[in-house]
């Protein structure tokens, strides 16, 4: 058996119907290579991990990492890439849209030029293509690529590619700086480097998904914008806190809308309207934070959501008291203005709510 030359890291979620075919294609494409495939599965309910373990029992080149209560494509890639000693590390999807035949060409590009740090499979260079994508999806991908190019400030035609190969030594140098946010690990790698990475683009013909459902949805698009924010401003204001604060601002608007409806239209008492509006805003904030701010560790199931909602409401209730207490204390001094006192109270309340909900609602007890 030849030495280990190449590791292919493949994040999976509900891909049980694709993994056997993918392993067969990898075996054909990488004939002559010393390779291993590291599948990182986020506890897929369709039994993807079990299907992979069955394959691994027959083929020692197949490895499985199953993550519990954690989600996220970029973070899954990082864990898989850290788990190999291979000098070359590739990343690709498990949905058969990335043809494994591109892997030898990526390896050849890196071997031909020792100065290159990574080789990228590109849909938008000569010889590449998006297959039979709908016009709307092509437009979305091109728009995302243009936005990413502004952040990268590099002449990269396909910065949104999910298929690439990097030298293991280069990756391990970058790993401590990676955020693990979002669904495009390539963007994370390129923006984390203190010195611009040297790359080459290799043509890739993108294929249609044959089995399963696409993971591209509005939340994934939001994750892309969050990842861009993290690379540009995350060191100033942490990304998760910025998301939490933004949703808190939206919660204020929800509170006022419910208050106006209950008090002005339904004609309840003000106290009743205020209580209903407060509960409504907290519920809105909880579910939006669960889906976006804490997407990588979001709560599932009726019991977990109910307990999470109760703990979130409890934390925010104490945060409201801290808000009022700080504002009142500052306003009682001779030198504080009402606006400054109110803003200070809001900031203290926001930090309190974020810190405790991160620990007790979405954290590990």
mmCIF file of N, CA, C and O in Angstrom, residues 25-66:
data_model
loop_
_atom_site.group_PDB
_atom_site.id
_atom_site.type_symbol
_atom_site.label_atom_id
_atom_site.label_comp_id
_atom_site.label_asym_id
_atom_site.label_seq_id
_atom_site.Cartn_x
_atom_site.Cartn_y
_atom_site.Cartn_z
ATOM 1 N N UNK A 25 -16.931 6.467 -7.208
ATOM 2 C CA UNK A 25 -16.334 7.439 -8.135
ATOM 3 C C UNK A 25 -14.953 7.884 -7.644
ATOM 4 O O UNK A 25 -14.051 8.105 -8.459
ATOM 5 N N UNK A 26 -14.795 8.033 -6.345
ATOM 6 C CA UNK A 26 -13.485 8.392 -5.799
ATOM 7 C C UNK A 26 -12.462 7.300 -6.112
ATOM 8 O O UNK A 26 -11.314 7.582 -6.487
ATOM 9 N N UNK A 27 -12.865 6.052 -5.960
ATOM 10 C CA UNK A 27 -11.950 4.943 -6.216
ATOM 11 C C UNK A 27 -11.492 4.930 -7.675
ATOM 12 O O UNK A 27 -10.316 4.694 -7.961
ATOM 13 N N UNK A 28 -12.409 5.212 -8.595
ATOM 14 C CA UNK A 28 -12.028 5.251 -10.015
ATOM 15 C C UNK A 28 -11.143 6.453 -10.311
ATOM 16 O O UNK A 28 -10.145 6.341 -11.028
ATOM 17 N N UNK A 29 -11.506 7.612 -9.782
ATOM 18 C CA UNK A 29 -10.780 8.841 -10.111
ATOM 19 C C UNK A 29 -9.388 8.873 -9.496
ATOM 20 O O UNK A 29 -8.462 9.453 -10.085
ATOM 21 N N UNK A 30 -9.210 8.251 -8.333
ATOM 22 C CA UNK A 30 -7.948 8.351 -7.599
ATOM 23 C C UNK A 30 -7.116 7.070 -7.677
ATOM 24 O O UNK A 30 -6.273 6.817 -6.816
ATOM 25 N N UNK A 31 -7.347 6.274 -8.701
ATOM 26 C CA UNK A 31 -6.530 5.077 -8.907
ATOM 27 C C UNK A 31 -5.067 5.493 -9.052
ATOM 28 O O UNK A 31 -4.725 6.393 -9.813
ATOM 29 N N UNK A 32 -4.195 4.860 -8.280
ATOM 30 C CA UNK A 32 -2.778 5.208 -8.305
ATOM 31 C C UNK A 32 -2.372 6.169 -7.206
ATOM 32 O O UNK A 32 -1.175 6.357 -6.961
ATOM 33 N N UNK A 33 -3.345 6.791 -6.529
ATOM 34 C CA UNK A 33 -3.055 7.684 -5.407
ATOM 35 C C UNK A 33 -3.145 6.909 -4.092
ATOM 36 O O UNK A 33 -3.923 5.964 -3.960
ATOM 37 N N UNK A 34 -2.371 7.347 -3.118
ATOM 38 C CA UNK A 34 -2.582 6.904 -1.745
ATOM 39 C C UNK A 34 -3.535 7.894 -1.102
ATOM 40 O O UNK A 34 -3.138 9.018 -0.773
ATOM 41 N N UNK A 35 -4.805 7.530 -0.967
ATOM 42 C CA UNK A 35 -5.824 8.501 -0.544
ATOM 43 C C UNK A 35 -6.681 7.961 0.595
ATOM 44 O O UNK A 35 -6.710 6.773 0.873
ATOM 45 N N UNK A 36 -7.353 8.882 1.250
ATOM 46 C CA UNK A 36 -8.376 8.556 2.228
ATOM 47 C C UNK A 36 -9.501 9.568 2.092
ATOM 48 O O UNK A 36 -9.286 10.704 1.651
ATOM 49 N N UNK A 37 -10.706 9.151 2.428
ATOM 50 C CA UNK A 37 -11.870 10.038 2.414
ATOM 51 C C UNK A 37 -12.377 10.191 3.836
ATOM 52 O O UNK A 37 -12.663 9.195 4.512
ATOM 53 N N UNK A 38 -12.469 11.429 4.307
ATOM 54 C CA UNK A 38 -12.932 11.716 5.658
ATOM 55 C C UNK A 38 -14.306 12.365 5.559
ATOM 56 O O UNK A 38 -14.441 13.506 5.130
ATOM 57 N N UNK A 39 -15.329 11.618 5.936
ATOM 58 C CA UNK A 39 -16.693 12.130 5.927
ATOM 59 C C UNK A 39 -17.008 12.696 7.314
ATOM 60 O O UNK A 39 -16.845 12.013 8.323
ATOM 61 N N UNK A 40 -17.461 13.944 7.339
ATOM 62 C CA UNK A 40 -17.836 14.590 8.600
ATOM 63 C C UNK A 40 -19.343 14.804 8.565
ATOM 64 O O UNK A 40 -19.850 15.641 7.819
ATOM 65 N N UNK A 41 -20.049 14.021 9.359
ATOM 66 C CA UNK A 41 -21.515 14.022 9.317
ATOM 67 C C UNK A 41 -22.103 14.695 10.550
ATOM 68 O O UNK A 41 -21.699 14.407 11.675
ATOM 69 N N UNK A 42 -23.051 15.594 10.326
ATOM 70 C CA UNK A 42 -23.678 16.320 11.427
ATOM 71 C C UNK A 42 -24.923 15.594 11.930
ATOM 72 O O UNK A 42 -26.028 16.143 11.968
ATOM 73 N N UNK A 43 -24.721 14.310 12.319
ATOM 74 C CA UNK A 43 -25.786 13.517 12.929
ATOM 75 C C UNK A 43 -27.034 13.477 12.046
ATOM 76 O O UNK A 43 -28.151 13.767 12.483
ATOM 77 N N UNK A 44 -26.859 13.116 10.781
ATOM 78 C CA UNK A 44 -27.959 13.091 9.815
ATOM 79 C C UNK A 44 -29.066 12.140 10.264
ATOM 80 O O UNK A 44 -28.793 10.973 10.567
ATOM 81 N N UNK A 45 -30.311 12.590 10.266
ATOM 82 C CA UNK A 45 -31.404 11.703 10.660
ATOM 83 C C UNK A 45 -31.701 10.605 9.645
ATOM 84 O O UNK A 45 -32.422 9.656 9.968
ATOM 85 N N UNK A 46 -31.154 10.704 8.424
ATOM 86 C CA UNK A 46 -31.433 9.676 7.415
ATOM 87 C C UNK A 46 -30.463 8.494 7.493
ATOM 88 O O UNK A 46 -30.503 7.603 6.652
ATOM 89 N N UNK A 47 -29.573 8.481 8.502
ATOM 90 C CA UNK A 47 -28.663 7.351 8.664
ATOM 91 C C UNK A 47 -27.412 7.411 7.816
ATOM 92 O O UNK A 47 -26.787 6.380 7.554
ATOM 93 N N UNK A 48 -27.014 8.599 7.398
ATOM 94 C CA UNK A 48 -25.807 8.741 6.580
ATOM 95 C C UNK A 48 -24.581 8.162 7.285
ATOM 96 O O UNK A 48 -23.788 7.432 6.682
ATOM 97 N N UNK A 49 -24.413 8.461 8.564
ATOM 98 C CA UNK A 49 -23.230 7.997 9.302
ATOM 99 C C UNK A 49 -23.184 6.476 9.363
ATOM 100 O O UNK A 49 -22.107 5.871 9.222
ATOM 101 N N UNK A 50 -24.328 5.848 9.581
ATOM 102 C CA UNK A 50 -24.353 4.386 9.632
ATOM 103 C C UNK A 50 -23.996 3.776 8.282
ATOM 104 O O UNK A 50 -23.288 2.765 8.206
ATOM 105 N N UNK A 51 -24.495 4.382 7.212
ATOM 106 C CA UNK A 51 -24.148 3.896 5.875
ATOM 107 C C UNK A 51 -22.635 4.024 5.640
ATOM 108 O O UNK A 51 -22.010 3.132 5.066
ATOM 109 N N UNK A 52 -22.052 5.098 6.105
ATOM 110 C CA UNK A 52 -20.614 5.308 5.945
ATOM 111 C C UNK A 52 -19.808 4.316 6.786
ATOM 112 O O UNK A 52 -18.768 3.816 6.346
ATOM 113 N N UNK A 53 -20.281 4.040 7.990
ATOM 114 C CA UNK A 53 -19.565 3.071 8.820
ATOM 115 C C UNK A 53 -19.572 1.689 8.170
ATOM 116 O O UNK A 53 -18.589 0.946 8.258
ATOM 117 N N UNK A 54 -20.672 1.361 7.527
ATOM 118 C CA UNK A 54 -20.737 0.093 6.812
ATOM 119 C C UNK A 54 -19.697 0.039 5.696
ATOM 120 O O UNK A 54 -19.020 -0.981 5.492
ATOM 121 N N UNK A 55 -19.522 1.149 4.988
ATOM 122 C CA UNK A 55 -18.493 1.212 3.946
ATOM 123 C C UNK A 55 -17.095 1.145 4.553
ATOM 124 O O UNK A 55 -16.193 0.501 4.003
ATOM 125 N N UNK A 56 -16.899 1.820 5.693
ATOM 126 C CA UNK A 56 -15.579 1.864 6.318
ATOM 127 C C UNK A 56 -15.139 0.508 6.834
ATOM 128 O O UNK A 56 -13.935 0.223 6.924
ATOM 129 N N UNK A 57 -16.094 -0.359 7.184
ATOM 130 C CA UNK A 57 -15.733 -1.697 7.636
ATOM 131 C C UNK A 57 -15.094 -2.520 6.518
ATOM 132 O O UNK A 57 -14.293 -3.421 6.779
ATOM 133 N N UNK A 58 -15.422 -2.192 5.276
ATOM 134 C CA UNK A 58 -14.880 -2.921 4.134
ATOM 135 C C UNK A 58 -13.704 -2.207 3.484
ATOM 136 O O UNK A 58 -12.972 -2.804 2.710
ATOM 137 N N UNK A 59 -13.539 -0.907 3.772
ATOM 138 C CA UNK A 59 -12.489 -0.124 3.121
ATOM 139 C C UNK A 59 -11.876 0.819 4.153
ATOM 140 O O UNK A 59 -12.520 1.780 4.595
ATOM 141 N N UNK A 60 -10.635 0.545 4.552
ATOM 142 C CA UNK A 60 -9.995 1.341 5.603
ATOM 143 C C UNK A 60 -9.680 2.764 5.149
ATOM 144 O O UNK A 60 -9.311 3.609 5.970
ATOM 145 N N UNK A 61 -9.816 3.054 3.860
ATOM 146 C CA UNK A 61 -9.592 4.423 3.382
ATOM 147 C C UNK A 61 -10.762 5.343 3.724
ATOM 148 O O UNK A 61 -10.644 6.562 3.603
ATOM 149 N N UNK A 62 -11.881 4.762 4.124
ATOM 150 C CA UNK A 62 -13.062 5.552 4.472
ATOM 151 C C UNK A 62 -13.072 5.803 5.977
ATOM 152 O O UNK A 62 -13.016 4.866 6.778
ATOM 153 N N UNK A 63 -13.139 7.060 6.358
ATOM 154 C CA UNK A 63 -13.186 7.437 7.773
ATOM 155 C C UNK A 63 -14.436 8.262 8.028
ATOM 156 O O UNK A 63 -14.905 9.006 7.158
ATOM 157 N N UNK A 64 -14.968 8.158 9.238
ATOM 158 C CA UNK A 64 -16.225 8.829 9.587
ATOM 159 C C UNK A 64 -16.049 9.606 10.879
ATOM 160 O O UNK A 64 -15.597 9.060 11.891
ATOM 161 N N UNK A 65 -16.416 10.878 10.848
ATOM 162 C CA UNK A 65 -16.501 11.706 12.051
ATOM 163 C C UNK A 65 -17.962 12.140 12.163
ATOM 164 O O UNK A 65 -18.469 12.821 11.274
ATOM 165 N N UNK A 66 -18.632 11.727 13.235
ATOM 166 C CA UNK A 66 -20.026 12.122 13.433
ATOM 167 C C UNK A 66 -20.102 13.133 14.568
ATOM 168 O O UNK A 66 -19.638 12.868 15.670
#
